[in-house]
């Protein structure tokens, strides 16, 4: 049974490696828990956040073979997005999905449960829609679908709730671009050959992300690491400024294709104060996905680490452990 706070005890990987996925990229992976257990894949958020040891503790290590990977350009994968010379044109949703399939075959896994948070929920949903035969269940939290309206909400719509922070955020891009796609505008700055321009843009971007959590300024520890900050901001703006490399017109391809998830059980764990809920996406996804369960956690925002969210996530993985 889980220990304090409903999390399982800390564990270390029993195996790890770097997988050559092509395009000059090598993806870091690790496996934890029971080598003969039910396979489970962990998809981190961002895009560009990388995995953390916390994710290992959401699964019973006696029941699960837990697979974590750092997606292209982040964490321990190489090359890192913070390096100016890293080619971001080969960091796309379809390529990451191909990486997941390459890793699955590399590890000799037939089917696996897929766990995802935030951007990882977009990736997990699209992976299950395009490769349904290899996904046994989905457990998702901080649920998003990568649609254009969601990006518009997070980059401009929330400006009404956080006007002072938004004024600073918009002020970080050239005057002629302030009425357009802010993610794309910031991505252009972060792709500048001038390191000072890149650094200022990454700082402004993560300041805005902090403001809309909402959290006190400069209080997110990982954003205070300049290498993480630049790589994260570059990757997020690359995806958000390009429609997540999905057919994101209207409601978006993930919500449109929710019916393809029929037959795959899933649990959606969502904080009631997650500002992404303003568009009703998680509700619409749940109602369009036969066999899904929606667990709302009161007085919690977009936070997979909140104790009651963790408890619900562990309850979901425990429920699916015996299937």
mmCIF file of C-alpha atoms in Angstrom:
data_model
loop_
_atom_site.group_PDB
_atom_site.id
_atom_site.type_symbol
_atom_site.label_atom_id
_atom_site.label_comp_id
_atom_site.label_asym_id
_atom_site.label_seq_id
_atom_site.Cartn_x
_atom_site.Cartn_y
_atom_site.Cartn_z
ATOM 1 C CA UNK A 1 0.000 0.000 0.000
ATOM 2 C CA UNK A 2 1.148 3.603 -0.523
ATOM 3 C CA UNK A 3 2.871 5.400 2.293
ATOM 4 C CA UNK A 4 2.453 8.957 3.560
ATOM 5 C CA UNK A 5 0.274 11.171 1.391
ATOM 6 C CA UNK A 6 -0.922 8.144 -0.561
ATOM 7 C CA UNK A 7 2.292 8.073 -2.595
ATOM 8 C CA UNK A 8 4.332 4.910 -2.875
ATOM 9 C CA UNK A 9 7.860 5.009 -1.408
ATOM 10 C CA UNK A 10 10.744 6.476 -3.383
ATOM 11 C CA UNK A 11 12.430 4.007 -5.713
ATOM 12 C CA UNK A 12 15.369 4.035 -8.114
ATOM 13 C CA UNK A 13 15.438 2.726 -11.698
ATOM 14 C CA UNK A 14 16.623 -0.821 -12.230
ATOM 15 C CA UNK A 15 17.570 -0.011 -15.839
ATOM 16 C CA UNK A 16 18.064 3.052 -18.030
ATOM 17 C CA UNK A 17 19.544 4.054 -21.346
ATOM 18 C CA UNK A 18 19.714 6.446 -24.281
ATOM 19 C CA UNK A 19 17.671 5.436 -27.326
ATOM 20 C CA UNK A 20 18.707 6.714 -30.759
ATOM 21 C CA UNK A 21 15.417 7.867 -32.294
ATOM 22 C CA UNK A 22 16.897 9.442 -35.412
ATOM 23 C CA UNK A 23 17.214 13.068 -36.534
ATOM 24 C CA UNK A 24 20.332 13.308 -34.350
ATOM 25 C CA UNK A 25 18.246 12.820 -31.186
ATOM 26 C CA UNK A 26 18.848 10.399 -28.340
ATOM 27 C CA UNK A 27 16.052 9.963 -25.803
ATOM 28 C CA UNK A 28 16.744 9.094 -22.158
ATOM 29 C CA UNK A 29 14.563 6.348 -20.663
ATOM 30 C CA UNK A 30 14.411 4.499 -17.361
ATOM 31 C CA UNK A 31 12.456 1.563 -15.951
ATOM 32 C CA UNK A 32 11.433 1.160 -12.305
ATOM 33 C CA UNK A 33 9.399 -1.227 -10.187
ATOM 34 C CA UNK A 34 8.764 -4.840 -11.125
ATOM 35 C CA UNK A 35 10.515 -5.982 -14.345
ATOM 36 C CA UNK A 36 7.697 -8.520 -14.801
ATOM 37 C CA UNK A 37 4.883 -6.156 -13.823
ATOM 38 C CA UNK A 38 2.193 -4.435 -15.876
ATOM 39 C CA UNK A 39 3.935 -1.942 -18.184
ATOM 40 C CA UNK A 40 3.081 1.755 -17.664
ATOM 41 C CA UNK A 41 4.419 4.675 -19.687
ATOM 42 C CA UNK A 42 4.804 8.132 -18.099
ATOM 43 C CA UNK A 43 4.437 11.225 -20.314
ATOM 44 C CA UNK A 44 5.602 14.465 -18.711
ATOM 45 C CA UNK A 45 4.256 17.913 -19.382
ATOM 46 C CA UNK A 46 5.586 21.116 -20.857
ATOM 47 C CA UNK A 47 6.245 20.427 -23.643
ATOM 48 C CA UNK A 48 9.832 20.379 -22.421
ATOM 49 C CA UNK A 49 9.552 19.764 -18.683
ATOM 50 C CA UNK A 50 11.250 16.371 -18.445
ATOM 51 C CA UNK A 51 10.462 13.597 -15.967
ATOM 52 C CA UNK A 52 10.983 13.767 -12.203
ATOM 53 C CA UNK A 53 11.269 11.032 -9.531
ATOM 54 C CA UNK A 54 7.820 12.059 -8.237
ATOM 55 C CA UNK A 55 6.134 10.258 -11.130
ATOM 56 C CA UNK A 56 7.599 6.915 -10.047
ATOM 57 C CA UNK A 57 5.690 7.133 -6.765
ATOM 58 C CA UNK A 58 2.261 7.142 -8.414
ATOM 59 C CA UNK A 59 2.492 3.417 -9.202
ATOM 60 C CA UNK A 60 2.679 0.298 -7.050
ATOM 61 C CA UNK A 61 6.288 -0.831 -7.669
ATOM 62 C CA UNK A 62 5.343 -4.449 -6.979
ATOM 63 C CA UNK A 63 2.624 -4.383 -9.649
ATOM 64 C CA UNK A 64 4.018 -2.121 -12.366
ATOM 65 C CA UNK A 65 6.970 -1.952 -14.728
ATOM 66 C CA UNK A 66 7.165 1.858 -14.833
ATOM 67 C CA UNK A 67 8.723 3.432 -17.930
ATOM 68 C CA UNK A 68 9.731 7.102 -17.872
ATOM 69 C CA UNK A 69 11.314 9.029 -20.717
ATOM 70 C CA UNK A 70 12.492 12.563 -21.268
ATOM 71 C CA UNK A 71 10.955 13.631 -24.575
ATOM 72 C CA UNK A 72 13.072 15.136 -27.333
ATOM 73 C CA UNK A 73 15.107 18.170 -26.349
ATOM 74 C CA UNK A 74 14.558 18.092 -22.587
ATOM 75 C CA UNK A 75 15.726 16.491 -19.360
ATOM 76 C CA UNK A 76 18.580 14.088 -20.006
ATOM 77 C CA UNK A 77 17.774 13.619 -23.696
ATOM 78 C CA UNK A 78 20.144 15.094 -26.259
ATOM 79 C CA UNK A 79 20.562 17.548 -27.863
ATOM 80 C CA UNK A 80 18.915 19.905 -25.366
ATOM 81 C CA UNK A 81 16.539 22.613 -26.599
ATOM 82 C CA UNK A 82 18.469 25.241 -24.627
ATOM 83 C CA UNK A 83 21.361 24.941 -27.107
ATOM 84 C CA UNK A 84 20.893 27.413 -29.961
ATOM 85 C CA UNK A 85 22.185 24.944 -32.559
ATOM 86 C CA UNK A 86 19.565 22.302 -31.649
ATOM 87 C CA UNK A 87 17.282 21.689 -34.634
ATOM 88 C CA UNK A 88 13.726 22.183 -33.368
ATOM 89 C CA UNK A 89 12.164 21.357 -36.746
ATOM 90 C CA UNK A 90 12.488 17.646 -35.870
ATOM 91 C CA UNK A 91 10.774 18.091 -32.497
ATOM 92 C CA UNK A 92 7.115 17.519 -33.380
ATOM 93 C CA UNK A 93 4.156 15.557 -32.037
ATOM 94 C CA UNK A 94 4.271 12.865 -34.705
ATOM 95 C CA UNK A 95 7.979 12.322 -34.141
ATOM 96 C CA UNK A 96 7.518 11.970 -30.379
ATOM 97 C CA UNK A 97 4.723 9.455 -30.971
ATOM 98 C CA UNK A 98 7.102 7.535 -33.242
ATOM 99 C CA UNK A 99 9.690 7.681 -30.427
ATOM 100 C CA UNK A 100 7.182 6.085 -28.045
ATOM 101 C CA UNK A 101 6.625 3.221 -30.441
ATOM 102 C CA UNK A 102 10.374 2.779 -30.922
ATOM 103 C CA UNK A 103 10.867 2.687 -27.151
ATOM 104 C CA UNK A 104 7.997 0.221 -26.672
ATOM 105 C CA UNK A 105 9.551 -2.176 -29.154
ATOM 106 C CA UNK A 106 13.051 -1.597 -27.752
ATOM 107 C CA UNK A 107 11.834 -2.647 -24.298
ATOM 108 C CA UNK A 108 9.908 -5.644 -25.636
ATOM 109 C CA UNK A 109 6.545 -4.336 -24.430
ATOM 110 C CA UNK A 110 3.349 -5.350 -26.194
ATOM 111 C CA UNK A 111 0.812 -3.071 -24.524
ATOM 112 C CA UNK A 112 1.032 -0.528 -21.731
ATOM 113 C CA UNK A 113 -0.995 1.819 -19.570
ATOM 114 C CA UNK A 114 -0.288 5.439 -20.535
ATOM 115 C CA UNK A 115 -0.094 8.131 -17.840
ATOM 116 C CA UNK A 116 0.144 11.810 -18.807
ATOM 117 C CA UNK A 117 0.091 15.254 -17.242
ATOM 118 C CA UNK A 118 -0.806 18.525 -19.011
ATOM 119 C CA UNK A 119 0.967 18.381 -22.413
ATOM 120 C CA UNK A 120 1.507 14.705 -21.601
ATOM 121 C CA UNK A 121 -2.277 14.299 -21.661
ATOM 122 C CA UNK A 122 -2.382 15.725 -25.212
ATOM 123 C CA UNK A 123 0.382 13.347 -26.251
ATOM 124 C CA UNK A 124 -1.195 10.370 -24.471
ATOM 125 C CA UNK A 125 -4.605 10.992 -26.004
ATOM 126 C CA UNK A 126 -3.236 11.356 -29.525
ATOM 127 C CA UNK A 127 -1.002 8.319 -29.084
ATOM 128 C CA UNK A 128 -3.996 6.240 -27.970
ATOM 129 C CA UNK A 129 -6.097 7.542 -30.871
ATOM 130 C CA UNK A 130 -3.438 6.587 -33.432
ATOM 131 C CA UNK A 131 -2.181 3.391 -31.745
ATOM 132 C CA UNK A 132 -5.214 2.067 -29.807
ATOM 133 C CA UNK A 133 -4.077 -1.565 -29.935
ATOM 134 C CA UNK A 134 -1.065 -0.887 -27.680
ATOM 135 C CA UNK A 135 -2.775 1.209 -24.975
ATOM 136 C CA UNK A 136 -4.489 -0.706 -22.162
ATOM 137 C CA UNK A 137 -5.710 2.309 -20.141
ATOM 138 C CA UNK A 138 -5.142 6.055 -19.839
ATOM 139 C CA UNK A 139 -4.630 7.990 -16.595
ATOM 140 C CA UNK A 140 -4.463 11.734 -17.253
ATOM 141 C CA UNK A 141 -4.297 14.860 -15.108
ATOM 142 C CA UNK A 142 -4.167 18.589 -15.793
ATOM 143 C CA UNK A 143 -6.021 17.560 -18.925
ATOM 144 C CA UNK A 144 -5.638 19.572 -22.120
ATOM 145 C CA UNK A 145 -6.107 18.679 -25.788
ATOM 146 C CA UNK A 146 -3.696 21.068 -27.527
ATOM 147 C CA UNK A 147 -6.339 23.020 -29.434
ATOM 148 C CA UNK A 148 -5.946 26.593 -30.674
ATOM 149 C CA UNK A 149 -8.653 27.921 -28.306
ATOM 150 C CA UNK A 150 -6.733 26.511 -25.321
ATOM 151 C CA UNK A 151 -3.528 28.234 -26.415
ATOM 152 C CA UNK A 152 -5.432 31.476 -26.997
ATOM 153 C CA UNK A 153 -6.905 31.233 -23.501
ATOM 154 C CA UNK A 154 -3.526 30.686 -21.829
ATOM 155 C CA UNK A 155 -1.654 33.339 -23.787
ATOM 156 C CA UNK A 156 -4.287 36.078 -24.110
ATOM 157 C CA UNK A 157 -7.640 35.211 -22.552
ATOM 158 C CA UNK A 158 -6.272 35.000 -19.018
ATOM 159 C CA UNK A 159 -4.970 38.549 -19.392
ATOM 160 C CA UNK A 160 -8.330 39.713 -18.016
ATOM 161 C CA UNK A 161 -7.658 37.817 -14.785
ATOM 162 C CA UNK A 162 -4.009 38.886 -14.489
ATOM 163 C CA UNK A 163 -3.876 42.325 -16.162
ATOM 164 C CA UNK A 164 -0.662 43.561 -14.584
ATOM 165 C CA UNK A 165 1.286 40.407 -15.458
ATOM 166 C CA UNK A 166 -0.299 40.386 -18.919
ATOM 167 C CA UNK A 167 0.822 43.940 -19.598
ATOM 168 C CA UNK A 168 4.405 42.889 -18.872
ATOM 169 C CA UNK A 169 3.994 39.731 -20.961
ATOM 170 C CA UNK A 170 2.649 41.536 -24.035
ATOM 171 C CA UNK A 171 5.279 44.227 -23.583
ATOM 172 C CA UNK A 172 7.968 41.618 -24.123
ATOM 173 C CA UNK A 173 7.260 41.308 -27.862
ATOM 174 C CA UNK A 174 7.664 43.930 -30.610
ATOM 175 C CA UNK A 175 4.803 46.433 -30.756
ATOM 176 C CA UNK A 176 3.697 45.273 -34.199
ATOM 177 C CA UNK A 177 3.213 41.687 -32.969
ATOM 178 C CA UNK A 178 1.252 42.363 -29.779
ATOM 179 C CA UNK A 179 -2.131 41.803 -31.385
ATOM 180 C CA UNK A 180 -1.201 38.483 -32.970
ATOM 181 C CA UNK A 181 -0.130 35.008 -31.879
ATOM 182 C CA UNK A 182 1.877 35.663 -28.735
ATOM 183 C CA UNK A 183 3.324 32.148 -28.525
ATOM 184 C CA UNK A 184 4.640 32.421 -32.077
ATOM 185 C CA UNK A 185 5.977 35.925 -31.372
ATOM 186 C CA UNK A 186 7.857 34.702 -28.316
ATOM 187 C CA UNK A 187 9.165 31.723 -30.251
ATOM 188 C CA UNK A 188 10.646 34.059 -32.851
ATOM 189 C CA UNK A 189 12.440 35.946 -30.071
ATOM 190 C CA UNK A 190 13.717 32.728 -28.494
ATOM 191 C CA UNK A 191 15.073 31.646 -31.883
ATOM 192 C CA UNK A 192 17.049 34.902 -32.180
ATOM 193 C CA UNK A 193 20.798 34.529 -32.790
ATOM 194 C CA UNK A 194 21.322 37.091 -30.000
ATOM 195 C CA UNK A 195 21.655 35.222 -26.659
ATOM 196 C CA UNK A 196 20.507 38.294 -24.716
ATOM 197 C CA UNK A 197 17.258 38.427 -26.706
ATOM 198 C CA UNK A 198 16.703 34.714 -26.142
ATOM 199 C CA UNK A 199 17.327 35.021 -22.405
ATOM 200 C CA UNK A 200 14.955 37.999 -21.969
ATOM 201 C CA UNK A 201 12.192 36.242 -23.898
ATOM 202 C CA UNK A 202 12.539 33.032 -21.899
ATOM 203 C CA UNK A 203 12.414 34.989 -18.633
ATOM 204 C CA UNK A 204 9.301 36.893 -19.720
ATOM 205 C CA UNK A 205 7.605 33.703 -20.862
ATOM 206 C CA UNK A 206 8.177 31.807 -17.612
ATOM 207 C CA UNK A 207 7.169 34.876 -15.588
ATOM 208 C CA UNK A 208 3.802 34.746 -17.370
ATOM 209 C CA UNK A 209 3.491 30.980 -16.815
ATOM 210 C CA UNK A 210 4.142 31.578 -13.110
ATOM 211 C CA UNK A 211 1.544 34.368 -12.958
ATOM 212 C CA UNK A 212 -1.243 32.207 -14.394
ATOM 213 C CA UNK A 213 -0.645 29.214 -12.073
ATOM 214 C CA UNK A 214 -1.160 31.558 -10.120
ATOM 215 C CA UNK A 215 1.977 31.702 -7.969
ATOM 216 C CA UNK A 216 4.193 34.457 -6.546
ATOM 217 C CA UNK A 217 6.717 35.952 -8.964
ATOM 218 C CA UNK A 218 9.937 33.942 -9.365
ATOM 219 C CA UNK A 219 8.654 31.265 -6.978
ATOM 220 C CA UNK A 220 8.835 28.282 -9.369
ATOM 221 C CA UNK A 221 12.218 26.736 -8.626
ATOM 222 C CA UNK A 222 12.786 25.083 -11.992
ATOM 223 C CA UNK A 223 12.206 28.390 -13.807
ATOM 224 C CA UNK A 224 15.119 29.868 -11.849
ATOM 225 C CA UNK A 225 17.526 27.508 -13.632
ATOM 226 C CA UNK A 226 18.561 29.439 -16.782
ATOM 227 C CA UNK A 227 19.239 26.276 -18.817
ATOM 228 C CA UNK A 228 15.878 24.714 -17.952
ATOM 229 C CA UNK A 229 14.119 28.062 -18.432
ATOM 230 C CA UNK A 230 15.463 28.578 -21.951
ATOM 231 C CA UNK A 231 14.898 25.001 -23.076
ATOM 232 C CA UNK A 232 11.394 24.929 -21.621
ATOM 233 C CA UNK A 233 10.312 28.277 -23.083
ATOM 234 C CA UNK A 234 11.768 27.405 -26.463
ATOM 235 C CA UNK A 235 9.945 24.068 -26.586
ATOM 236 C CA UNK A 236 6.590 25.360 -25.305
ATOM 237 C CA UNK A 237 6.513 28.292 -27.707
ATOM 238 C CA UNK A 238 7.634 26.008 -30.562
ATOM 239 C CA UNK A 239 4.620 23.755 -29.951
ATOM 240 C CA UNK A 240 2.073 26.398 -28.963
ATOM 241 C CA UNK A 241 3.077 28.651 -31.844
ATOM 242 C CA UNK A 242 2.608 25.795 -34.319
ATOM 243 C CA UNK A 243 -0.747 24.381 -33.209
ATOM 244 C CA UNK A 244 1.005 21.575 -31.304
ATOM 245 C CA UNK A 245 1.712 20.145 -34.779
ATOM 246 C CA UNK A 246 -1.842 18.845 -34.809
ATOM 247 C CA UNK A 247 -4.842 19.642 -36.959
ATOM 248 C CA UNK A 248 -5.902 22.152 -34.325
ATOM 249 C CA UNK A 249 -8.555 24.091 -36.214
ATOM 250 C CA UNK A 250 -11.810 24.631 -34.340
ATOM 251 C CA UNK A 251 -12.067 22.323 -31.341
ATOM 252 C CA UNK A 252 -8.962 20.412 -32.372
ATOM 253 C CA UNK A 253 -8.231 16.925 -33.596
ATOM 254 C CA UNK A 254 -7.991 15.305 -30.140
ATOM 255 C CA UNK A 255 -11.513 16.263 -29.118
ATOM 256 C CA UNK A 256 -12.822 15.576 -32.612
ATOM 257 C CA UNK A 257 -11.403 12.045 -32.514
ATOM 258 C CA UNK A 258 -12.443 11.240 -28.926
ATOM 259 C CA UNK A 259 -14.680 8.455 -30.243
ATOM 260 C CA UNK A 260 -11.536 6.556 -31.278
ATOM 261 C CA UNK A 261 -10.831 5.993 -27.572
ATOM 262 C CA UNK A 262 -13.853 3.710 -27.259
ATOM 263 C CA UNK A 263 -12.765 0.467 -25.658
ATOM 264 C CA UNK A 264 -9.855 2.062 -23.779
ATOM 265 C CA UNK A 265 -10.742 2.695 -20.113
ATOM 266 C CA UNK A 266 -9.509 6.000 -18.753
ATOM 267 C CA UNK A 267 -9.435 8.186 -15.659
ATOM 268 C CA UNK A 268 -9.273 11.985 -15.900
ATOM 269 C CA UNK A 269 -8.173 13.687 -12.661
ATOM 270 C CA UNK A 270 -8.778 17.422 -12.807
ATOM 271 C CA UNK A 271 -8.500 20.259 -10.326
ATOM 272 C CA UNK A 272 -11.703 22.289 -10.157
ATOM 273 C CA UNK A 273 -9.630 25.503 -10.196
ATOM 274 C CA UNK A 274 -7.531 24.535 -13.229
ATOM 275 C CA UNK A 275 -7.944 27.621 -15.420
ATOM 276 C CA UNK A 276 -7.994 25.435 -18.523
ATOM 277 C CA UNK A 277 -11.463 24.356 -17.351
ATOM 278 C CA UNK A 278 -12.827 27.717 -18.492
ATOM 279 C CA UNK A 279 -13.325 26.231 -21.964
ATOM 280 C CA UNK A 280 -15.001 23.084 -20.625
ATOM 281 C CA UNK A 281 -12.561 20.870 -22.526
ATOM 282 C CA UNK A 282 -12.230 18.136 -19.906
ATOM 283 C CA UNK A 283 -16.013 17.871 -19.555
ATOM 284 C CA UNK A 284 -16.504 17.618 -23.302
ATOM 285 C CA UNK A 285 -13.731 15.051 -23.632
ATOM 286 C CA UNK A 286 -15.221 12.922 -20.861
ATOM 287 C CA UNK A 287 -18.684 12.946 -22.431
ATOM 288 C CA UNK A 288 -17.289 12.165 -25.901
ATOM 289 C CA UNK A 289 -15.129 9.269 -24.648
ATOM 290 C CA UNK A 290 -17.108 6.145 -23.792
ATOM 291 C CA UNK A 291 -15.580 4.371 -20.812
ATOM 292 C CA UNK A 292 -13.868 7.396 -19.279
ATOM 293 C CA UNK A 293 -14.182 8.473 -15.650
ATOM 294 C CA UNK A 294 -13.844 12.104 -14.570
ATOM 295 C CA UNK A 295 -12.614 12.792 -11.028
ATOM 296 C CA UNK A 296 -12.830 16.476 -10.042
ATOM 297 C CA UNK A 297 -10.702 17.640 -7.110
ATOM 298 C CA UNK A 298 -12.125 20.700 -5.351
ATOM 299 C CA UNK A 299 -9.982 23.775 -4.615
ATOM 300 C CA UNK A 300 -7.016 22.550 -6.665
ATOM 301 C CA UNK A 301 -5.602 24.086 -9.837
ATOM 302 C CA UNK A 302 -3.245 22.768 -12.531
ATOM 303 C CA UNK A 303 -1.110 20.835 -10.060
ATOM 304 C CA UNK A 304 -0.294 17.130 -10.377
ATOM 305 C CA UNK A 305 1.623 17.320 -7.099
ATOM 306 C CA UNK A 306 -1.298 18.423 -4.933
ATOM 307 C CA UNK A 307 -1.896 15.740 -2.256
ATOM 308 C CA UNK A 308 -5.532 15.049 -3.179
ATOM 309 C CA UNK A 309 -4.654 14.894 -6.877
ATOM 310 C CA UNK A 310 -1.872 12.433 -6.067
ATOM 311 C CA UNK A 311 -4.296 10.362 -4.031
ATOM 312 C CA UNK A 312 -6.730 10.185 -6.952
ATOM 313 C CA UNK A 313 -3.954 9.303 -9.390
ATOM 314 C CA UNK A 314 -2.716 6.489 -7.147
ATOM 315 C CA UNK A 315 -6.275 5.216 -6.754
ATOM 316 C CA UNK A 316 -6.532 5.074 -10.561
ATOM 317 C CA UNK A 317 -3.271 3.219 -11.094
ATOM 318 C CA UNK A 318 -4.166 0.837 -8.254
ATOM 319 C CA UNK A 319 -7.536 0.163 -9.887
ATOM 320 C CA UNK A 320 -5.928 -0.683 -13.217
ATOM 321 C CA UNK A 321 -3.031 -2.707 -11.770
ATOM 322 C CA UNK A 322 -4.924 -5.987 -11.916
ATOM 323 C CA UNK A 323 -6.419 -5.611 -15.392
#
